[in-house]
Amino acid sequence: MKRDTTVTWRPVPAGDLDLTGTNAAVIGGTGGIGRAVSHLLAAQGARVHVVGRTFRDAGVPGLDFLHADLSLMREAERVAAELPVETLDLVVFTTGIIAAPKRQETAEGLERDMAVSYLSRLVTLRAMADRLGAGRPAGSRRPRVFVMGFPGNDRTGAADDLNAERAYKSMAVHMNTVAGNEALVLDAARRYPHLDVFGLNPGFVKSDIRANLFGEGTLRARLFEAALTPITTSPRAYARRVTPLLVAPELEGSSGTMFNRKAAAVQRSTGMTESHVAAFMAASAELVSRAGVSL
């Protein structure tokens, strides 16, 4: 990945942040990176709305919970309707799996990884964007949206088969979600000038994101995770690194910027041109419409 030297910021220790009065939503905040970020935001004084399926943090100060099955587009749309969007300062999308060895389909007829890891984010962001932060005091900085994925890795995807109906290979499908999330950041940065939208690449983090690929709790999964140990970061360690970035004042007006695992700005993927992004978004909207959701 090539560094983007036009965007810089000064990291501060996460424990020094005073986030009193900050309202955030972490979509996918019930496990892994999302849970760690939610905990840290709340510990530093933010009110955090956690969205996901299995909430393990009842009673933790600063955390509220909204249950949702984000494999379903109508659920993703409902999330945007039920969150207090108008008062939010920050939205972080961390939902994600890796496609299984054999194609899986949701109840709405969408390939499961595509639905969970990309399309649900697209639906929720489109449904909330116009209202995001609109009820905050005058003079507040732009609301921020962070989309977690793997930006800057030169994956541009195959927009002509987003639902993996003509061909299916697990990693090819997942790389399509990677391309989709980078395209989502670039499209939203252009579409919503009242927001600042950014992409995050956490690198390898120890979490259950690979469980769908290898089978949760299987020997193969345990061996693979063990092999990754030397190069993985814990969710808490990544949260401590990235949370100061989420609120860094230097990011104001730098919408569309991508950040690597060290929270340094990187250039967009080669090939993520305006025309390619537009084509990817159009194909995504067509696929989402099959679930009865209009973008």
mmCIF file of C-alpha atoms in Angstrom:
data_model
loop_
_atom_site.group_PDB
_atom_site.id
_atom_site.type_symbol
_atom_site.label_atom_id
_atom_site.label_comp_id
_atom_site.label_asym_id
_atom_site.label_seq_id
_atom_site.Cartn_x
_atom_site.Cartn_y
_atom_site.Cartn_z
ATOM 1 C CA MET A 1 0.000 0.000 0.000
ATOM 2 C CA LYS A 2 1.226 3.455 -0.881
ATOM 3 C CA ARG A 3 1.144 6.090 1.841
ATOM 4 C CA ASP A 4 -0.978 9.178 1.389
ATOM 5 C CA THR A 5 1.232 11.949 2.701
ATOM 6 C CA THR A 6 -1.441 14.610 2.238
ATOM 7 C CA VAL A 7 -3.284 13.439 5.376
ATOM 8 C CA THR A 8 -1.476 13.255 8.707
ATOM 9 C CA TRP A 9 -2.564 13.294 12.318
ATOM 10 C CA ARG A 10 -0.966 13.277 15.752
ATOM 11 C CA PRO A 11 -1.749 10.085 17.706
ATOM 12 C CA VAL A 12 -2.561 10.473 21.387
ATOM 13 C CA PRO A 13 -2.859 7.724 24.020
ATOM 14 C CA ALA A 14 -6.352 6.272 23.971
ATOM 15 C CA GLY A 15 -6.549 6.607 27.736
ATOM 16 C CA ASP A 16 -6.113 10.369 27.460
ATOM 17 C CA LEU A 17 -9.236 10.855 25.332
ATOM 18 C CA ASP A 18 -12.156 12.694 26.886
ATOM 19 C CA LEU A 19 -15.199 11.623 24.885
ATOM 20 C CA THR A 20 -17.826 12.954 27.259
ATOM 21 C CA GLY A 21 -20.802 14.077 25.177
ATOM 22 C CA THR A 22 -19.821 12.005 22.131
ATOM 23 C CA ASN A 23 -22.575 9.803 20.668
ATOM 24 C CA ALA A 24 -21.441 6.834 18.608
ATOM 25 C CA ALA A 25 -22.842 3.737 16.941
ATOM 26 C CA VAL A 26 -20.775 0.627 16.271
ATOM 27 C CA ILE A 27 -22.492 -1.582 13.708
ATOM 28 C CA GLY A 28 -21.125 -5.024 14.499
ATOM 29 C CA GLY A 29 -20.088 -4.055 18.013
ATOM 30 C CA THR A 30 -20.905 -7.318 19.765
ATOM 31 C CA GLY A 31 -17.628 -9.113 19.021
ATOM 32 C CA GLY A 32 -14.039 -8.774 17.861
ATOM 33 C CA ILE A 33 -12.823 -5.340 16.832
ATOM 34 C CA GLY A 34 -16.256 -3.773 17.127
ATOM 35 C CA ARG A 35 -16.679 -4.875 20.708
ATOM 36 C CA ALA A 36 -13.211 -3.658 21.665
ATOM 37 C CA VAL A 37 -13.811 -0.257 20.058
ATOM 38 C CA SER A 38 -17.222 0.022 21.731
ATOM 39 C CA HIS A 39 -15.709 -0.706 25.143
ATOM 40 C CA LEU A 40 -12.936 1.831 24.697
ATOM 41 C CA LEU A 41 -15.231 4.573 23.434
ATOM 42 C CA ALA A 42 -17.553 4.023 26.386
ATOM 43 C CA ALA A 43 -14.681 3.863 28.887
ATOM 44 C CA GLN A 44 -13.577 7.294 27.707
ATOM 45 C CA GLY A 45 -17.021 8.793 28.229
ATOM 46 C CA ALA A 46 -18.924 8.238 24.975
ATOM 47 C CA ARG A 47 -22.467 6.933 24.725
ATOM 48 C CA VAL A 48 -22.238 3.953 22.341
ATOM 49 C CA HIS A 49 -25.097 2.243 20.540
ATOM 50 C CA VAL A 50 -23.984 -1.321 19.801
ATOM 51 C CA VAL A 51 -25.674 -3.156 16.933
ATOM 52 C CA GLY A 52 -25.377 -6.912 16.453
ATOM 53 C CA ARG A 53 -26.810 -10.300 17.337
ATOM 54 C CA THR A 54 -25.355 -11.501 20.653
ATOM 55 C CA PHE A 55 -24.825 -8.829 23.305
ATOM 56 C CA ARG A 56 -22.468 -9.870 26.105
ATOM 57 C CA ASP A 57 -22.113 -6.518 27.829
ATOM 58 C CA ALA A 58 -25.380 -5.820 29.618
ATOM 59 C CA GLY A 59 -24.711 -3.464 32.495
ATOM 60 C CA VAL A 60 -21.513 -1.985 31.030
ATOM 61 C CA PRO A 61 -21.759 1.795 31.522
ATOM 62 C CA GLY A 62 -22.148 3.772 28.326
ATOM 63 C CA LEU A 63 -23.362 0.896 26.129
ATOM 64 C CA ASP A 64 -26.846 0.506 24.634
ATOM 65 C CA PHE A 65 -27.844 -2.444 22.450
ATOM 66 C CA LEU A 66 -29.918 -2.820 19.301
ATOM 67 C CA HIS A 67 -30.426 -6.397 18.138
ATOM 68 C CA ALA A 68 -30.231 -6.989 14.387
ATOM 69 C CA ASP A 69 -29.500 -9.784 11.926
ATOM 70 C CA LEU A 70 -27.276 -7.909 9.498
ATOM 71 C CA SER A 71 -27.373 -10.656 6.908
ATOM 72 C CA LEU A 72 -30.804 -9.246 5.994
ATOM 73 C CA MET A 73 -31.225 -5.995 4.090
ATOM 74 C CA ARG A 74 -34.545 -5.179 5.710
ATOM 75 C CA GLU A 75 -32.850 -5.488 9.099
ATOM 76 C CA ALA A 76 -30.045 -3.187 7.948
ATOM 77 C CA GLU A 77 -32.694 -0.682 6.879
ATOM 78 C CA ARG A 78 -34.459 -1.021 10.238
ATOM 79 C CA VAL A 79 -31.214 -0.286 12.095
ATOM 80 C CA ALA A 80 -31.012 3.101 10.402
ATOM 81 C CA ALA A 81 -34.631 3.806 11.345
ATOM 82 C CA GLU A 82 -34.263 2.832 15.012
ATOM 83 C CA LEU A 83 -30.886 4.326 15.909
ATOM 84 C CA PRO A 84 -30.922 7.939 17.179
ATOM 85 C CA VAL A 85 -29.198 8.954 13.966
ATOM 86 C CA GLU A 86 -29.795 12.678 14.330
ATOM 87 C CA THR A 87 -27.664 12.863 17.485
ATOM 88 C CA LEU A 88 -24.775 10.667 16.358
ATOM 89 C CA ASP A 89 -21.271 12.081 15.990
ATOM 90 C CA LEU A 90 -19.633 8.844 14.880
ATOM 91 C CA VAL A 91 -20.628 5.617 13.108
ATOM 92 C CA VAL A 92 -18.247 2.675 12.768
ATOM 93 C CA PHE A 93 -19.070 -0.329 10.545
ATOM 94 C CA THR A 94 -17.231 -3.489 11.619
ATOM 95 C CA THR A 95 -19.646 -6.254 10.600
ATOM 96 C CA GLY A 96 -17.924 -8.981 8.647
ATOM 97 C CA ILE A 97 -17.367 -12.653 7.928
ATOM 98 C CA ILE A 98 -15.379 -14.540 5.280
ATOM 99 C CA ALA A 99 -17.243 -16.547 2.690
ATOM 100 C CA ALA A 100 -17.638 -20.261 3.417
ATOM 101 C CA PRO A 101 -16.060 -22.956 1.224
ATOM 102 C CA LYS A 102 -19.513 -23.626 -0.263
ATOM 103 C CA ARG A 103 -21.861 -20.841 -1.260
ATOM 104 C CA GLN A 104 -24.315 -19.771 1.438
ATOM 105 C CA GLU A 105 -27.455 -17.801 0.733
ATOM 106 C CA THR A 106 -29.519 -15.628 3.059
ATOM 107 C CA ALA A 107 -33.301 -15.775 3.392
ATOM 108 C CA GLU A 108 -33.411 -12.847 0.945
ATOM 109 C CA GLY A 109 -31.481 -14.748 -1.725
ATOM 110 C CA LEU A 110 -28.142 -12.949 -1.312
ATOM 111 C CA GLU A 111 -24.715 -14.556 -0.975
ATOM 112 C CA ARG A 112 -24.087 -14.441 2.774
ATOM 113 C CA ASP A 113 -20.637 -12.830 2.916
ATOM 114 C CA MET A 114 -21.681 -10.151 0.436
ATOM 115 C CA ALA A 115 -24.797 -9.451 2.496
ATOM 116 C CA VAL A 116 -23.112 -9.290 5.901
ATOM 117 C CA SER A 117 -19.755 -7.747 5.071
ATOM 118 C CA TYR A 118 -20.765 -5.140 2.522
ATOM 119 C CA LEU A 119 -24.378 -4.778 1.418
ATOM 120 C CA SER A 120 -25.789 -4.351 4.937
ATOM 121 C CA ARG A 121 -23.387 -1.457 5.464
ATOM 122 C CA LEU A 122 -24.425 0.134 2.176
ATOM 123 C CA VAL A 123 -28.111 -0.120 3.061
ATOM 124 C CA THR A 124 -27.687 1.261 6.591
ATOM 125 C CA LEU A 125 -25.474 4.152 5.507
ATOM 126 C CA ARG A 126 -27.741 5.164 2.620
ATOM 127 C CA ALA A 127 -30.785 5.032 4.929
ATOM 128 C CA MET A 128 -29.213 7.169 7.657
ATOM 129 C CA ALA A 129 -26.900 9.539 5.788
ATOM 130 C CA ASP A 130 -29.260 12.452 5.184
ATOM 131 C CA ARG A 131 -30.282 12.547 8.866
ATOM 132 C CA LEU A 132 -26.904 11.741 10.392
ATOM 133 C CA GLY A 133 -25.974 14.310 13.026
ATOM 134 C CA ALA A 134 -28.728 16.693 11.932
ATOM 135 C CA GLY A 135 -30.037 17.196 15.472
ATOM 136 C CA ARG A 136 -26.753 18.196 17.081
ATOM 137 C CA PRO A 137 -25.923 21.750 18.181
ATOM 138 C CA ALA A 138 -24.978 24.301 15.553
ATOM 139 C CA GLY A 139 -21.238 24.424 14.974
ATOM 140 C CA SER A 140 -20.666 20.726 15.597
ATOM 141 C CA ARG A 141 -18.065 19.175 13.339
ATOM 142 C CA ARG A 142 -19.186 16.930 10.524
ATOM 143 C CA PRO A 143 -20.441 13.497 11.563
ATOM 144 C CA ARG A 144 -17.878 10.789 10.820
ATOM 145 C CA VAL A 145 -18.361 7.360 9.302
ATOM 146 C CA PHE A 146 -15.643 4.702 9.330
ATOM 147 C CA VAL A 147 -15.963 1.584 7.160
ATOM 148 C CA MET A 148 -13.724 -1.321 8.090
ATOM 149 C CA GLY A 149 -12.351 -3.501 5.318
ATOM 150 C CA PHE A 150 -9.117 -3.850 3.375
ATOM 151 C CA PRO A 151 -8.803 -0.612 1.366
ATOM 152 C CA GLY A 152 -5.780 0.315 -0.668
ATOM 153 C CA ASN A 153 -4.916 -3.246 -1.684
ATOM 154 C CA ASP A 154 -5.773 -2.756 -5.387
ATOM 155 C CA ARG A 155 -8.794 -5.052 -5.328
ATOM 156 C CA THR A 156 -11.436 -3.574 -7.601
ATOM 157 C CA GLY A 157 -13.885 -6.481 -7.639
ATOM 158 C CA ALA A 158 -16.216 -7.965 -10.226
ATOM 159 C CA ALA A 159 -19.403 -5.921 -10.302
ATOM 160 C CA ASP A 160 -20.997 -8.205 -12.890
ATOM 161 C CA ASP A 161 -21.386 -11.137 -10.466
ATOM 162 C CA LEU A 162 -21.747 -9.671 -6.967
ATOM 163 C CA ASN A 163 -24.073 -12.471 -5.906
ATOM 164 C CA ALA A 164 -21.612 -15.164 -7.010
ATOM 165 C CA GLU A 165 -24.229 -16.924 -9.109
ATOM 166 C CA ARG A 166 -22.056 -17.667 -12.139
ATOM 167 C CA ALA A 167 -18.944 -18.734 -10.250
ATOM 168 C CA TYR A 168 -18.080 -19.265 -6.599
ATOM 169 C CA LYS A 169 -14.710 -19.233 -4.917
ATOM 170 C CA SER A 170 -14.565 -18.256 -1.274
ATOM 171 C CA MET A 171 -11.724 -15.733 -1.344
ATOM 172 C CA ALA A 172 -12.824 -14.228 -4.659
ATOM 173 C CA VAL A 173 -16.231 -13.588 -3.130
ATOM 174 C CA HIS A 174 -14.704 -12.038 -0.036
ATOM 175 C CA MET A 175 -12.442 -9.823 -2.130
ATOM 176 C CA ASN A 176 -15.578 -8.548 -3.835
ATOM 177 C CA THR A 177 -16.806 -7.365 -0.430
ATOM 178 C CA VAL A 178 -13.409 -5.719 0.114
ATOM 179 C CA ALA A 179 -13.779 -3.833 -3.159
ATOM 180 C CA GLY A 180 -17.352 -2.955 -2.271
ATOM 181 C CA ASN A 181 -16.401 -1.379 1.028
ATOM 182 C CA GLU A 182 -13.690 0.758 -0.536
ATOM 183 C CA ALA A 183 -16.112 1.825 -3.250
ATOM 184 C CA LEU A 184 -18.672 2.600 -0.552
ATOM 185 C CA VAL A 185 -16.264 5.006 1.160
ATOM 186 C CA LEU A 186 -15.418 6.795 -2.084
ATOM 187 C CA ASP A 187 -19.040 6.990 -3.202
ATOM 188 C CA ALA A 188 -20.257 8.263 0.180
ATOM 189 C CA ALA A 189 -17.484 10.869 0.357
ATOM 190 C CA ARG A 190 -18.749 12.290 -2.941
ATOM 191 C CA ARG A 191 -22.466 11.753 -2.307
ATOM 192 C CA TYR A 192 -22.621 13.232 1.203
ATOM 193 C CA PRO A 193 -20.537 16.405 1.516
ATOM 194 C CA HIS A 194 -21.961 17.037 5.000
ATOM 195 C CA LEU A 195 -20.233 13.863 6.273
ATOM 196 C CA ASP A 196 -16.618 12.764 6.590
ATOM 197 C CA VAL A 197 -16.323 9.125 5.499
ATOM 198 C CA PHE A 198 -13.171 7.028 5.897
ATOM 199 C CA GLY A 199 -11.923 3.486 5.232
ATOM 200 C CA LEU A 200 -10.048 1.374 7.776
ATOM 201 C CA ASN A 201 -7.741 -1.575 7.129
ATOM 202 C CA PRO A 202 -7.025 -3.305 10.470
ATOM 203 C CA GLY A 203 -4.781 -6.002 9.002
ATOM 204 C CA PHE A 204 -4.879 -9.384 10.713
ATOM 205 C CA VAL A 205 -6.701 -9.163 14.032
ATOM 206 C CA LYS A 206 -7.433 -12.126 16.266
ATOM 207 C CA SER A 207 -11.197 -12.541 16.034
ATOM 208 C CA ASP A 208 -13.854 -14.963 14.843
ATOM 209 C CA ILE A 209 -14.136 -13.419 11.355
ATOM 210 C CA ARG A 210 -12.541 -16.532 9.811
ATOM 211 C CA ALA A 211 -14.865 -18.970 11.612
ATOM 212 C CA ASN A 212 -17.270 -19.086 8.677
ATOM 213 C CA LEU A 213 -14.430 -20.087 6.358
ATOM 214 C CA PHE A 214 -12.962 -22.909 8.424
ATOM 215 C CA GLY A 215 -15.830 -23.851 10.720
ATOM 216 C CA GLU A 216 -16.132 -22.407 14.200
ATOM 217 C CA GLY A 217 -14.130 -24.378 16.770
ATOM 218 C CA THR A 218 -12.810 -26.934 14.254
ATOM 219 C CA LEU A 219 -9.272 -28.252 14.368
ATOM 220 C CA ARG A 220 -8.558 -26.592 11.036
ATOM 221 C CA ALA A 221 -9.723 -23.243 12.399
ATOM 222 C CA ARG A 222 -7.606 -23.598 15.545
ATOM 223 C CA LEU A 223 -4.495 -24.545 13.564
ATOM 224 C CA PHE A 224 -4.951 -21.646 11.149
ATOM 225 C CA GLU A 225 -5.425 -19.121 13.949
ATOM 226 C CA ALA A 226 -2.364 -20.498 15.708
ATOM 227 C CA ALA A 227 -0.318 -20.081 12.546
ATOM 228 C CA LEU A 228 -1.471 -16.459 12.281
ATOM 229 C CA THR A 229 -0.549 -15.637 15.871
ATOM 230 C CA PRO A 230 2.855 -14.057 15.074
ATOM 231 C CA ILE A 231 1.266 -11.529 12.721
ATOM 232 C CA THR A 232 -2.087 -10.881 14.405
ATOM 233 C CA THR A 233 -3.040 -8.029 16.686
ATOM 234 C CA SER A 234 -5.514 -8.389 19.527
ATOM 235 C CA PRO A 235 -8.817 -6.520 19.171
ATOM 236 C CA ARG A 236 -7.970 -4.445 22.249
ATOM 237 C CA ALA A 237 -4.566 -3.460 20.888
ATOM 238 C CA TYR A 238 -6.080 -2.391 17.575
ATOM 239 C CA ALA A 239 -8.836 -0.491 19.372
ATOM 240 C CA ARG A 240 -6.242 1.455 21.359
ATOM 241 C CA ARG A 241 -4.494 2.348 18.111
ATOM 242 C CA VAL A 242 -7.498 3.287 16.024
ATOM 243 C CA THR A 243 -9.859 4.939 18.527
ATOM 244 C CA PRO A 244 -7.805 8.147 18.757
ATOM 245 C CA LEU A 245 -7.969 8.291 14.940
ATOM 246 C CA LEU A 246 -11.768 8.151 15.024
ATOM 247 C CA VAL A 247 -11.919 11.490 16.809
ATOM 248 C CA ALA A 248 -8.687 13.135 15.601
ATOM 249 C CA PRO A 249 -9.349 16.803 14.753
ATOM 250 C CA GLU A 250 -6.847 16.663 11.881
ATOM 251 C CA LEU A 251 -9.248 14.493 9.850
ATOM 252 C CA GLU A 252 -11.786 17.279 9.442
ATOM 253 C CA GLY A 253 -12.486 17.744 5.734
ATOM 254 C CA SER A 254 -10.430 14.728 4.597
ATOM 255 C CA SER A 255 -13.390 12.602 3.590
ATOM 256 C CA GLY A 256 -12.557 9.612 1.391
ATOM 257 C CA THR A 257 -9.196 8.900 3.054
ATOM 258 C CA MET A 258 -8.170 5.296 3.770
ATOM 259 C CA PHE A 259 -6.032 4.172 6.725
ATOM 260 C CA ASN A 260 -3.794 1.110 7.159
ATOM 261 C CA ARG A 261 -3.396 -1.150 10.193
ATOM 262 C CA LYS A 262 -1.099 1.401 11.815
ATOM 263 C CA ALA A 263 -3.713 4.122 11.320
ATOM 264 C CA ALA A 264 -1.587 5.899 8.700
ATOM 265 C CA ALA A 265 -3.266 7.313 5.591
ATOM 266 C CA VAL A 266 -2.869 5.278 2.400
ATOM 267 C CA GLN A 267 -3.848 5.877 -1.197
ATOM 268 C CA ARG A 268 -6.983 4.379 -2.689
ATOM 269 C CA SER A 269 -6.671 1.237 -4.766
ATOM 270 C CA THR A 270 -5.492 1.641 -8.335
ATOM 271 C CA GLY A 271 -8.542 1.191 -10.514
ATOM 272 C CA MET A 272 -11.015 2.690 -8.051
ATOM 273 C CA THR A 273 -11.891 5.366 -10.557
ATOM 274 C CA GLU A 274 -15.071 7.413 -10.397
ATOM 275 C CA SER A 275 -16.608 5.390 -13.232
ATOM 276 C CA HIS A 276 -15.691 2.063 -11.618
ATOM 277 C CA VAL A 277 -17.130 3.136 -8.275
ATOM 278 C CA ALA A 278 -20.347 4.273 -9.985
ATOM 279 C CA ALA A 279 -20.698 0.937 -11.781
ATOM 280 C CA PHE A 280 -20.086 -0.986 -8.547
ATOM 281 C CA MET A 281 -22.706 1.076 -6.705
ATOM 282 C CA ALA A 282 -25.258 0.586 -9.482
ATOM 283 C CA ALA A 283 -24.739 -3.189 -9.431
ATOM 284 C CA SER A 284 -24.995 -3.176 -5.630
ATOM 285 C CA ALA A 285 -28.275 -1.249 -5.707
ATOM 286 C CA GLU A 286 -29.704 -3.711 -8.222
ATOM 287 C CA LEU A 287 -28.742 -6.656 -6.030
ATOM 288 C CA VAL A 288 -30.168 -5.064 -2.880
ATOM 289 C CA SER A 289 -33.458 -4.462 -4.703
ATOM 290 C CA ARG A 290 -33.946 -8.224 -4.926
ATOM 291 C CA ALA A 291 -34.401 -8.138 -1.153
ATOM 292 C CA GLY A 292 -37.141 -5.548 -1.521
ATOM 293 C CA VAL A 293 -34.982 -2.624 -0.398
ATOM 294 C CA SER A 294 -34.610 0.430 -2.580
ATOM 295 C CA LEU A 295 -31.532 2.640 -2.475
#
